[in-house]
């Protein structure tokens, strides 16, 4: 079976894991945690990074540090993985779901401004959602498939309405927006995931990125149970959201090869795009001129059945999968405030992802291409 996306563990991962075992630093304190923080900040062009136990816990920490709390609303594109919405819910808040832009599959800034202008109002010193009275507390753009949102436009809207921006950059390590890396795209805080299917993995884990030292110190403080000093004193309700040294050891080995891993993702994506160009009933993932995607996943947009193609490929020993079902169609969020979803509804069930592990061989990719062409003929 040619798998969809598996880790490339051909570097120093095993050696660094052995260092953890030999040193007995296997928990949430150890040299690899510090090294991962430094390498992640460097790779993202951010001043600071705080490693976390997952991308989801990283989002929750970032939202709390940005001031999101009980009863608030956070603007979120509906076309995202459910972890984005769950992180909001874990803060006691709710997502305000909005449609995405057809040219990027990321939060539509034109729609965002219109909704804030017409469906929210200043009341009692806060921006409030007219229909529910809830405070609008933040904007969470999602960098879909490793593709940055239009952050200059979103940032301008956020400044106009006095809202912080917390970016779900889970799969966007290596992405660029108008030449700028994730840590310099304009979000107040951004969050990576290092899940096993990400281009750079620590097996599990994530990291919060930011440039404000005070805010990032708060993120770090919250992630370590809000403990003050070496005694068992805690100054607020915190979280145990720390990454372990064992996870960080794998992540450090991966980050040492991050440029090569991202380049492999882009090469695989470009090969698919070239191979399927002009094929009837097949479209490519959007490529806005202002973004350079990290190309986390590769795939197609079909006019025919995704399930049928996946079944035919599996019969040939090739794994392919559909992509995210939007949040407004998920049971826990069916009653969340939401816009019309013309773009998300029109695209989500037509997306199929294809094998794109960074060590996918040319022969394996050719086999996938031939099988797709045969299945769609």
mmCIF file of C-alpha atoms in Angstrom:
data_model
loop_
_atom_site.group_PDB
_atom_site.id
_atom_site.type_symbol
_atom_site.label_atom_id
_atom_site.label_comp_id
_atom_site.label_asym_id
_atom_site.label_seq_id
_atom_site.Cartn_x
_atom_site.Cartn_y
_atom_site.Cartn_z
ATOM 1 C CA UNK A 1 0.000 0.000 0.000
ATOM 2 C CA UNK A 2 1.276 3.483 -0.872
ATOM 3 C CA UNK A 3 0.178 5.444 2.234
ATOM 4 C CA UNK A 4 -1.299 8.899 2.168
ATOM 5 C CA UNK A 5 1.212 10.629 4.402
ATOM 6 C CA UNK A 6 3.657 9.054 6.844
ATOM 7 C CA UNK A 7 6.636 10.555 8.712
ATOM 8 C CA UNK A 8 10.090 10.692 7.177
ATOM 9 C CA UNK A 9 12.296 9.565 10.076
ATOM 10 C CA UNK A 10 15.594 9.219 8.243
ATOM 11 C CA UNK A 11 17.612 11.752 10.245
ATOM 12 C CA UNK A 12 18.822 11.895 13.820
ATOM 13 C CA UNK A 13 15.529 10.827 15.397
ATOM 14 C CA UNK A 14 16.735 7.475 16.762
ATOM 15 C CA UNK A 15 20.000 8.895 18.097
ATOM 16 C CA UNK A 16 18.261 11.756 19.874
ATOM 17 C CA UNK A 17 15.671 9.435 21.380
ATOM 18 C CA UNK A 18 18.482 7.299 22.745
ATOM 19 C CA UNK A 19 19.985 10.419 24.312
ATOM 20 C CA UNK A 20 16.695 10.972 26.142
ATOM 21 C CA UNK A 21 16.680 7.410 27.476
ATOM 22 C CA UNK A 22 20.338 7.513 28.507
ATOM 23 C CA UNK A 23 19.983 10.871 30.253
ATOM 24 C CA UNK A 24 16.592 9.938 31.814
ATOM 25 C CA UNK A 25 15.165 13.252 30.541
ATOM 26 C CA UNK A 26 11.987 11.777 29.111
ATOM 27 C CA UNK A 27 9.321 14.104 30.510
ATOM 28 C CA UNK A 28 8.520 17.796 30.040
ATOM 29 C CA UNK A 29 11.938 19.113 31.059
ATOM 30 C CA UNK A 30 15.040 18.537 28.980
ATOM 31 C CA UNK A 31 17.459 20.055 26.490
ATOM 32 C CA UNK A 32 15.521 19.000 23.409
ATOM 33 C CA UNK A 33 12.464 21.007 24.503
ATOM 34 C CA UNK A 34 14.587 24.156 24.587
ATOM 35 C CA UNK A 35 16.239 23.320 21.276
ATOM 36 C CA UNK A 36 12.886 22.720 19.633
ATOM 37 C CA UNK A 37 11.623 26.087 20.844
ATOM 38 C CA UNK A 38 14.660 27.827 19.374
ATOM 39 C CA UNK A 39 14.585 25.967 16.052
ATOM 40 C CA UNK A 40 10.833 26.468 15.655
ATOM 41 C CA UNK A 41 11.071 30.217 16.247
ATOM 42 C CA UNK A 42 13.927 30.419 13.756
ATOM 43 C CA UNK A 43 12.074 28.407 11.111
ATOM 44 C CA UNK A 44 8.969 30.565 11.526
ATOM 45 C CA UNK A 45 10.715 33.927 11.658
ATOM 46 C CA UNK A 46 9.234 34.557 15.116
ATOM 47 C CA UNK A 47 10.919 36.001 18.170
ATOM 48 C CA UNK A 48 9.581 33.319 20.519
ATOM 49 C CA UNK A 49 8.086 29.826 20.475
ATOM 50 C CA UNK A 50 6.529 27.763 23.274
ATOM 51 C CA UNK A 51 6.328 24.002 22.618
ATOM 52 C CA UNK A 52 3.003 22.395 23.554
ATOM 53 C CA UNK A 53 1.498 18.934 23.908
ATOM 54 C CA UNK A 54 -0.511 19.313 20.679
ATOM 55 C CA UNK A 55 -1.574 21.888 18.132
ATOM 56 C CA UNK A 56 -5.022 21.946 19.738
ATOM 57 C CA UNK A 57 -3.669 22.750 23.197
ATOM 58 C CA UNK A 58 -1.456 25.357 21.567
ATOM 59 C CA UNK A 59 -4.520 27.028 20.074
ATOM 60 C CA UNK A 60 -6.283 26.966 23.425
ATOM 61 C CA UNK A 61 -3.275 28.543 25.157
ATOM 62 C CA UNK A 62 -3.015 31.211 22.470
ATOM 63 C CA UNK A 63 -6.706 32.055 22.718
ATOM 64 C CA UNK A 64 -6.580 32.339 26.514
ATOM 65 C CA UNK A 65 -3.455 34.500 26.297
ATOM 66 C CA UNK A 66 -5.283 36.687 23.760
ATOM 67 C CA UNK A 67 -8.104 37.242 26.249
ATOM 68 C CA UNK A 68 -10.758 34.812 24.997
ATOM 69 C CA UNK A 69 -13.037 33.550 27.734
ATOM 70 C CA UNK A 70 -16.415 32.229 28.797
ATOM 71 C CA UNK A 71 -19.288 33.225 26.525
ATOM 72 C CA UNK A 72 -17.156 34.923 23.869
ATOM 73 C CA UNK A 73 -17.287 34.435 20.107
ATOM 74 C CA UNK A 74 -14.225 33.782 17.961
ATOM 75 C CA UNK A 75 -14.446 34.237 14.202
ATOM 76 C CA UNK A 76 -13.435 31.006 12.454
ATOM 77 C CA UNK A 77 -13.662 29.775 8.865
ATOM 78 C CA UNK A 78 -15.954 26.767 8.685
ATOM 79 C CA UNK A 79 -13.671 24.942 6.263
ATOM 80 C CA UNK A 80 -11.178 23.657 8.815
ATOM 81 C CA UNK A 81 -10.388 20.642 10.961
ATOM 82 C CA UNK A 82 -12.628 20.349 14.007
ATOM 83 C CA UNK A 83 -9.682 20.912 16.375
ATOM 84 C CA UNK A 84 -9.816 24.630 15.510
ATOM 85 C CA UNK A 85 -13.383 24.869 16.787
ATOM 86 C CA UNK A 86 -12.733 22.581 19.730
ATOM 87 C CA UNK A 87 -9.917 24.816 20.976
ATOM 88 C CA UNK A 88 -12.399 27.708 21.043
ATOM 89 C CA UNK A 89 -14.940 25.581 22.911
ATOM 90 C CA UNK A 90 -12.317 24.537 25.480
ATOM 91 C CA UNK A 91 -11.988 28.233 26.358
ATOM 92 C CA UNK A 92 -15.705 28.381 27.127
ATOM 93 C CA UNK A 93 -16.256 30.373 23.927
ATOM 94 C CA UNK A 94 -18.062 29.587 20.670
ATOM 95 C CA UNK A 95 -17.012 29.881 17.044
ATOM 96 C CA UNK A 96 -18.662 32.405 14.760
ATOM 97 C CA UNK A 97 -18.388 30.425 11.538
ATOM 98 C CA UNK A 98 -17.710 32.166 8.243
ATOM 99 C CA UNK A 99 -17.242 31.062 4.662
ATOM 100 C CA UNK A 100 -13.899 30.949 2.874
ATOM 101 C CA UNK A 101 -12.610 32.718 -0.202
ATOM 102 C CA UNK A 102 -12.848 30.610 -3.371
ATOM 103 C CA UNK A 103 -9.368 31.641 -4.480
ATOM 104 C CA UNK A 104 -7.572 30.421 -1.360
ATOM 105 C CA UNK A 105 -9.960 28.311 0.750
ATOM 106 C CA UNK A 106 -9.049 30.559 3.678
ATOM 107 C CA UNK A 107 -11.094 33.097 5.649
ATOM 108 C CA UNK A 108 -12.740 35.551 3.244
ATOM 109 C CA UNK A 109 -11.689 39.066 4.344
ATOM 110 C CA UNK A 110 -14.459 40.766 2.346
ATOM 111 C CA UNK A 111 -17.081 38.644 4.092
ATOM 112 C CA UNK A 112 -15.339 39.125 7.438
ATOM 113 C CA UNK A 113 -15.506 42.911 7.212
ATOM 114 C CA UNK A 114 -19.124 42.861 6.074
ATOM 115 C CA UNK A 115 -20.159 40.587 8.937
ATOM 116 C CA UNK A 116 -18.376 42.679 11.556
ATOM 117 C CA UNK A 117 -19.878 45.863 10.128
ATOM 118 C CA UNK A 118 -23.451 44.573 9.856
ATOM 119 C CA UNK A 119 -23.780 41.786 12.443
ATOM 120 C CA UNK A 120 -21.761 43.272 15.299
ATOM 121 C CA UNK A 121 -21.866 46.551 17.200
ATOM 122 C CA UNK A 122 -19.998 48.431 19.900
ATOM 123 C CA UNK A 123 -21.838 48.094 23.181
ATOM 124 C CA UNK A 124 -20.600 48.544 26.738
ATOM 125 C CA UNK A 125 -17.012 48.974 25.625
ATOM 126 C CA UNK A 126 -16.933 45.713 23.638
ATOM 127 C CA UNK A 127 -17.687 44.533 20.129
ATOM 128 C CA UNK A 128 -20.808 42.383 20.438
ATOM 129 C CA UNK A 129 -22.619 40.042 18.103
ATOM 130 C CA UNK A 130 -26.047 41.605 17.575
ATOM 131 C CA UNK A 131 -28.068 38.392 17.500
ATOM 132 C CA UNK A 132 -26.568 36.778 20.620
ATOM 133 C CA UNK A 133 -25.076 39.683 22.564
ATOM 134 C CA UNK A 134 -21.827 37.723 22.913
ATOM 135 C CA UNK A 135 -18.531 39.592 22.876
ATOM 136 C CA UNK A 136 -16.536 39.084 19.687
ATOM 137 C CA UNK A 137 -13.125 38.352 21.185
ATOM 138 C CA UNK A 138 -10.763 37.291 18.383
ATOM 139 C CA UNK A 139 -10.281 36.247 14.772
ATOM 140 C CA UNK A 140 -8.791 32.834 13.982
ATOM 141 C CA UNK A 141 -7.747 32.490 10.326
ATOM 142 C CA UNK A 142 -6.746 28.972 9.273
ATOM 143 C CA UNK A 143 -3.904 28.343 6.841
ATOM 144 C CA UNK A 144 -5.711 25.641 4.886
ATOM 145 C CA UNK A 145 -3.453 22.861 3.563
ATOM 146 C CA UNK A 146 -0.461 25.003 4.577
ATOM 147 C CA UNK A 147 -1.713 27.979 2.539
ATOM 148 C CA UNK A 148 -1.645 31.328 4.366
ATOM 149 C CA UNK A 149 -4.756 33.450 4.561
ATOM 150 C CA UNK A 150 -4.712 37.012 3.193
ATOM 151 C CA UNK A 151 -3.156 38.330 6.374
ATOM 152 C CA UNK A 152 -2.659 41.962 5.354
ATOM 153 C CA UNK A 153 -6.385 42.292 4.708
ATOM 154 C CA UNK A 154 -7.356 40.348 7.829
ATOM 155 C CA UNK A 155 -4.886 42.290 9.940
ATOM 156 C CA UNK A 156 -6.310 45.603 8.761
ATOM 157 C CA UNK A 157 -9.828 44.461 9.696
ATOM 158 C CA UNK A 158 -8.616 43.244 13.082
ATOM 159 C CA UNK A 159 -7.040 46.643 13.806
ATOM 160 C CA UNK A 160 -10.169 48.484 12.700
ATOM 161 C CA UNK A 161 -12.304 46.476 15.117
ATOM 162 C CA UNK A 162 -9.760 46.095 17.913
ATOM 163 C CA UNK A 163 -9.546 42.306 17.725
ATOM 164 C CA UNK A 164 -6.530 40.042 18.270
ATOM 165 C CA UNK A 165 -5.615 37.518 15.573
ATOM 166 C CA UNK A 166 -4.703 33.950 16.537
ATOM 167 C CA UNK A 167 -3.692 32.002 13.428
ATOM 168 C CA UNK A 168 -4.193 28.269 13.097
ATOM 169 C CA UNK A 169 -1.007 27.611 11.152
ATOM 170 C CA UNK A 170 -1.030 23.916 12.029
ATOM 171 C CA UNK A 171 0.335 22.683 8.696
ATOM 172 C CA UNK A 172 2.022 25.853 7.477
ATOM 173 C CA UNK A 173 5.641 25.466 8.560
ATOM 174 C CA UNK A 174 7.626 26.670 5.546
ATOM 175 C CA UNK A 175 4.784 28.718 4.060
ATOM 176 C CA UNK A 176 5.263 32.328 2.947
ATOM 177 C CA UNK A 177 2.869 35.240 2.634
ATOM 178 C CA UNK A 178 4.211 37.958 0.323
ATOM 179 C CA UNK A 179 7.641 36.588 1.132
ATOM 180 C CA UNK A 180 7.125 36.599 4.899
ATOM 181 C CA UNK A 181 7.291 33.438 7.055
ATOM 182 C CA UNK A 182 4.531 32.400 9.452
ATOM 183 C CA UNK A 183 5.887 34.336 12.415
ATOM 184 C CA UNK A 184 5.917 37.558 10.426
ATOM 185 C CA UNK A 185 2.585 37.344 8.608
ATOM 186 C CA UNK A 186 0.798 39.668 11.024
ATOM 187 C CA UNK A 187 -1.021 37.443 13.518
ATOM 188 C CA UNK A 188 -0.605 38.248 17.197
ATOM 189 C CA UNK A 189 -0.054 34.555 17.864
ATOM 190 C CA UNK A 190 0.293 31.590 15.513
ATOM 191 C CA UNK A 191 0.197 27.875 16.223
ATOM 192 C CA UNK A 192 1.968 24.942 14.565
ATOM 193 C CA UNK A 193 1.039 21.278 14.884
ATOM 194 C CA UNK A 194 3.704 18.577 14.927
ATOM 195 C CA UNK A 195 1.231 15.710 14.608
ATOM 196 C CA UNK A 196 2.415 12.551 12.897
ATOM 197 C CA UNK A 197 0.942 13.515 9.534
ATOM 198 C CA UNK A 198 2.554 16.959 9.431
ATOM 199 C CA UNK A 199 5.575 17.726 7.253
ATOM 200 C CA UNK A 200 7.666 18.189 10.401
ATOM 201 C CA UNK A 201 6.542 15.944 13.259
ATOM 202 C CA UNK A 202 7.383 15.230 16.855
ATOM 203 C CA UNK A 203 4.920 12.344 16.910
ATOM 204 C CA UNK A 204 2.491 14.677 18.653
ATOM 205 C CA UNK A 205 2.805 18.220 19.893
ATOM 206 C CA UNK A 206 2.721 21.763 18.654
ATOM 207 C CA UNK A 207 4.093 25.222 19.298
ATOM 208 C CA UNK A 208 2.754 28.720 19.884
ATOM 209 C CA UNK A 209 4.643 31.467 18.040
ATOM 210 C CA UNK A 210 4.709 35.161 18.798
ATOM 211 C CA UNK A 211 6.779 38.322 18.912
ATOM 212 C CA UNK A 212 5.476 40.036 22.056
ATOM 213 C CA UNK A 213 7.713 38.869 24.939
ATOM 214 C CA UNK A 214 5.098 39.636 27.595
ATOM 215 C CA UNK A 215 2.337 37.739 25.810
ATOM 216 C CA UNK A 216 4.616 34.809 25.043
ATOM 217 C CA UNK A 217 5.756 34.681 28.661
ATOM 218 C CA UNK A 218 2.092 34.351 29.584
ATOM 219 C CA UNK A 219 1.693 31.481 27.097
ATOM 220 C CA UNK A 220 4.648 29.695 28.638
ATOM 221 C CA UNK A 221 3.396 30.359 32.156
ATOM 222 C CA UNK A 222 -0.082 29.032 31.389
ATOM 223 C CA UNK A 223 1.345 25.912 29.741
ATOM 224 C CA UNK A 224 3.200 24.927 32.918
ATOM 225 C CA UNK A 225 0.235 25.027 35.359
ATOM 226 C CA UNK A 226 0.819 28.757 36.051
ATOM 227 C CA UNK A 227 3.435 27.813 38.611
ATOM 228 C CA UNK A 228 5.346 30.655 40.253
ATOM 229 C CA UNK A 229 8.953 29.887 41.149
ATOM 230 C CA UNK A 230 10.125 26.497 42.376
ATOM 231 C CA UNK A 231 7.600 26.134 45.175
ATOM 232 C CA UNK A 232 4.087 24.783 44.637
ATOM 233 C CA UNK A 233 2.561 28.231 44.207
ATOM 234 C CA UNK A 234 0.225 28.953 41.300
ATOM 235 C CA UNK A 235 -1.182 32.388 40.525
ATOM 236 C CA UNK A 236 -4.070 31.420 38.235
ATOM 237 C CA UNK A 237 -5.783 28.454 36.619
ATOM 238 C CA UNK A 238 -3.187 27.027 34.256
ATOM 239 C CA UNK A 239 -2.750 23.979 32.070
ATOM 240 C CA UNK A 240 -0.345 21.078 31.825
ATOM 241 C CA UNK A 241 0.154 21.472 28.094
ATOM 242 C CA UNK A 242 3.899 20.889 27.909
ATOM 243 C CA UNK A 243 5.735 18.932 25.240
ATOM 244 C CA UNK A 244 7.923 16.095 26.487
ATOM 245 C CA UNK A 245 11.656 15.898 25.859
ATOM 246 C CA UNK A 246 11.084 12.629 23.970
ATOM 247 C CA UNK A 247 8.662 14.328 21.572
ATOM 248 C CA UNK A 248 10.999 17.290 21.225
ATOM 249 C CA UNK A 249 13.919 14.988 20.373
ATOM 250 C CA UNK A 250 12.031 13.738 17.334
ATOM 251 C CA UNK A 251 10.962 17.289 16.486
ATOM 252 C CA UNK A 252 14.511 18.639 16.654
ATOM 253 C CA UNK A 253 15.746 15.943 14.274
ATOM 254 C CA UNK A 254 12.904 16.857 11.914
ATOM 255 C CA UNK A 255 13.520 20.594 12.123
ATOM 256 C CA UNK A 256 17.154 20.013 11.182
ATOM 257 C CA UNK A 257 15.803 18.866 7.799
ATOM 258 C CA UNK A 258 12.761 21.150 7.594
ATOM 259 C CA UNK A 259 13.803 22.946 4.402
ATOM 260 C CA UNK A 260 14.343 19.679 2.560
ATOM 261 C CA UNK A 261 11.061 18.221 3.824
ATOM 262 C CA UNK A 262 9.041 21.264 2.732
ATOM 263 C CA UNK A 263 10.829 21.282 -0.645
ATOM 264 C CA UNK A 264 9.842 17.645 -1.141
ATOM 265 C CA UNK A 265 6.205 18.486 -0.401
ATOM 266 C CA UNK A 266 6.256 21.270 -2.975
ATOM 267 C CA UNK A 267 7.911 19.080 -5.577
ATOM 268 C CA UNK A 268 5.311 16.341 -5.118
ATOM 269 C CA UNK A 269 2.463 18.850 -5.361
ATOM 270 C CA UNK A 270 3.897 20.427 -8.515
ATOM 271 C CA UNK A 271 4.310 17.009 -10.126
ATOM 272 C CA UNK A 272 0.655 16.168 -9.521
ATOM 273 C CA UNK A 273 -0.475 19.563 -10.816
ATOM 274 C CA UNK A 274 1.526 19.109 -14.005
ATOM 275 C CA UNK A 275 0.383 15.518 -14.504
ATOM 276 C CA UNK A 276 -3.320 16.308 -14.132
ATOM 277 C CA UNK A 277 -3.394 19.669 -15.910
ATOM 278 C CA UNK A 278 -6.161 19.665 -18.492
ATOM 279 C CA UNK A 279 -7.663 16.389 -17.294
ATOM 280 C CA UNK A 280 -11.440 16.617 -17.688
ATOM 281 C CA UNK A 281 -13.399 16.942 -14.469
ATOM 282 C CA UNK A 282 -10.309 17.646 -12.360
ATOM 283 C CA UNK A 283 -9.227 20.892 -10.700
ATOM 284 C CA UNK A 284 -6.227 21.811 -8.594
ATOM 285 C CA UNK A 285 -6.025 23.298 -5.119
ATOM 286 C CA UNK A 286 -6.157 27.117 -5.242
ATOM 287 C CA UNK A 287 -2.901 29.048 -5.542
ATOM 288 C CA UNK A 288 -3.331 32.751 -4.689
ATOM 289 C CA UNK A 289 -0.604 34.999 -6.054
ATOM 290 C CA UNK A 290 0.249 36.383 -2.615
ATOM 291 C CA UNK A 291 1.004 33.035 -0.961
ATOM 292 C CA UNK A 292 3.583 30.294 -1.212
ATOM 293 C CA UNK A 293 1.937 27.232 0.287
ATOM 294 C CA UNK A 294 3.778 24.700 2.417
ATOM 295 C CA UNK A 295 1.860 22.087 0.368
ATOM 296 C CA UNK A 296 1.068 19.943 3.395
ATOM 297 C CA UNK A 297 -1.274 17.751 1.376
ATOM 298 C CA UNK A 298 -1.532 17.236 -2.371
ATOM 299 C CA UNK A 299 -4.684 16.324 -4.205
ATOM 300 C CA UNK A 300 -7.454 17.144 -6.617
ATOM 301 C CA UNK A 301 -10.863 18.784 -6.819
ATOM 302 C CA UNK A 302 -13.233 16.457 -8.643
ATOM 303 C CA UNK A 303 -16.496 16.878 -10.483
ATOM 304 C CA UNK A 304 -17.115 13.136 -10.001
ATOM 305 C CA UNK A 305 -17.365 10.983 -6.856
ATOM 306 C CA UNK A 306 -14.494 11.223 -4.387
ATOM 307 C CA UNK A 307 -15.573 7.989 -2.715
ATOM 308 C CA UNK A 308 -15.510 6.146 -6.028
ATOM 309 C CA UNK A 309 -11.966 7.318 -6.813
ATOM 310 C CA UNK A 310 -10.745 6.420 -3.307
ATOM 311 C CA UNK A 311 -12.231 2.940 -3.653
ATOM 312 C CA UNK A 312 -10.622 2.354 -7.050
ATOM 313 C CA UNK A 313 -7.232 3.549 -5.810
ATOM 314 C CA UNK A 314 -7.412 1.385 -2.683
ATOM 315 C CA UNK A 315 -8.040 -1.638 -4.913
ATOM 316 C CA UNK A 316 -4.703 -0.832 -6.539
ATOM 317 C CA UNK A 317 -2.874 -0.477 -3.241
ATOM 318 C CA UNK A 318 -2.980 3.317 -3.052
ATOM 319 C CA UNK A 319 -4.403 5.274 -0.137
ATOM 320 C CA UNK A 320 -6.453 8.381 -0.921
ATOM 321 C CA UNK A 321 -8.887 10.209 1.316
ATOM 322 C CA UNK A 322 -11.513 12.950 1.307
ATOM 323 C CA UNK A 323 -10.709 16.147 3.191
ATOM 324 C CA UNK A 324 -12.329 18.196 5.966
ATOM 325 C CA UNK A 325 -16.061 18.272 6.478
ATOM 326 C CA UNK A 326 -16.867 21.904 7.398
ATOM 327 C CA UNK A 327 -17.570 22.801 11.008
ATOM 328 C CA UNK A 328 -21.114 24.039 10.366
ATOM 329 C CA UNK A 329 -22.019 20.492 9.280
ATOM 330 C CA UNK A 330 -20.534 18.877 12.395
ATOM 331 C CA UNK A 331 -22.980 17.868 15.109
ATOM 332 C CA UNK A 332 -21.414 19.841 17.996
ATOM 333 C CA UNK A 333 -21.510 23.081 15.998
ATOM 334 C CA UNK A 334 -24.740 22.968 13.991
ATOM 335 C CA UNK A 335 -26.235 25.754 16.115
ATOM 336 C CA UNK A 336 -23.147 28.001 16.091
ATOM 337 C CA UNK A 337 -23.617 31.451 14.528
ATOM 338 C CA UNK A 338 -22.742 31.114 10.849
ATOM 339 C CA UNK A 339 -22.810 32.886 7.508
ATOM 340 C CA UNK A 340 -23.982 31.351 4.275
ATOM 341 C CA UNK A 341 -21.376 28.810 3.142
ATOM 342 C CA UNK A 342 -21.526 28.877 -0.646
ATOM 343 C CA UNK A 343 -17.814 28.189 -1.135
ATOM 344 C CA UNK A 344 -17.307 25.669 1.673
ATOM 345 C CA UNK A 345 -20.488 23.773 0.767
ATOM 346 C CA UNK A 346 -19.475 23.730 -2.866
ATOM 347 C CA UNK A 347 -15.981 22.356 -2.420
ATOM 348 C CA UNK A 348 -15.561 20.202 0.679
ATOM 349 C CA UNK A 349 -16.986 16.951 -0.670
ATOM 350 C CA UNK A 350 -15.133 17.262 -3.985
ATOM 351 C CA UNK A 351 -11.610 17.289 -2.505
ATOM 352 C CA UNK A 352 -9.468 14.149 -2.553
ATOM 353 C CA UNK A 353 -5.984 13.955 -1.070
ATOM 354 C CA UNK A 354 -3.290 11.806 -2.667
ATOM 355 C CA UNK A 355 -0.092 10.181 -1.348
ATOM 356 C CA UNK A 356 2.429 12.886 -0.496
ATOM 357 C CA UNK A 357 4.885 11.569 2.086
ATOM 358 C CA UNK A 358 8.129 13.504 1.774
ATOM 359 C CA UNK A 359 9.991 10.306 0.852
ATOM 360 C CA UNK A 360 7.457 9.263 -1.810
ATOM 361 C CA UNK A 361 9.557 7.935 -4.688
ATOM 362 C CA UNK A 362 9.221 9.007 -8.304
ATOM 363 C CA UNK A 363 8.127 5.478 -9.183
ATOM 364 C CA UNK A 364 5.437 5.505 -6.491
ATOM 365 C CA UNK A 365 4.127 8.881 -7.607
ATOM 366 C CA UNK A 366 4.024 7.730 -11.226
ATOM 367 C CA UNK A 367 2.021 4.718 -10.091
ATOM 368 C CA UNK A 368 -0.458 7.022 -8.324
ATOM 369 C CA UNK A 369 -0.755 9.275 -11.373
ATOM 370 C CA UNK A 370 -1.376 6.367 -13.731
ATOM 371 C CA UNK A 371 -3.978 4.888 -11.382
ATOM 372 C CA UNK A 372 -5.839 8.195 -11.060
ATOM 373 C CA UNK A 373 -5.874 8.694 -14.811
ATOM 374 C CA UNK A 374 -7.212 5.191 -15.344
ATOM 375 C CA UNK A 375 -9.865 5.578 -12.650
ATOM 376 C CA UNK A 376 -11.119 8.864 -14.079
ATOM 377 C CA UNK A 377 -11.041 7.821 -17.749
#
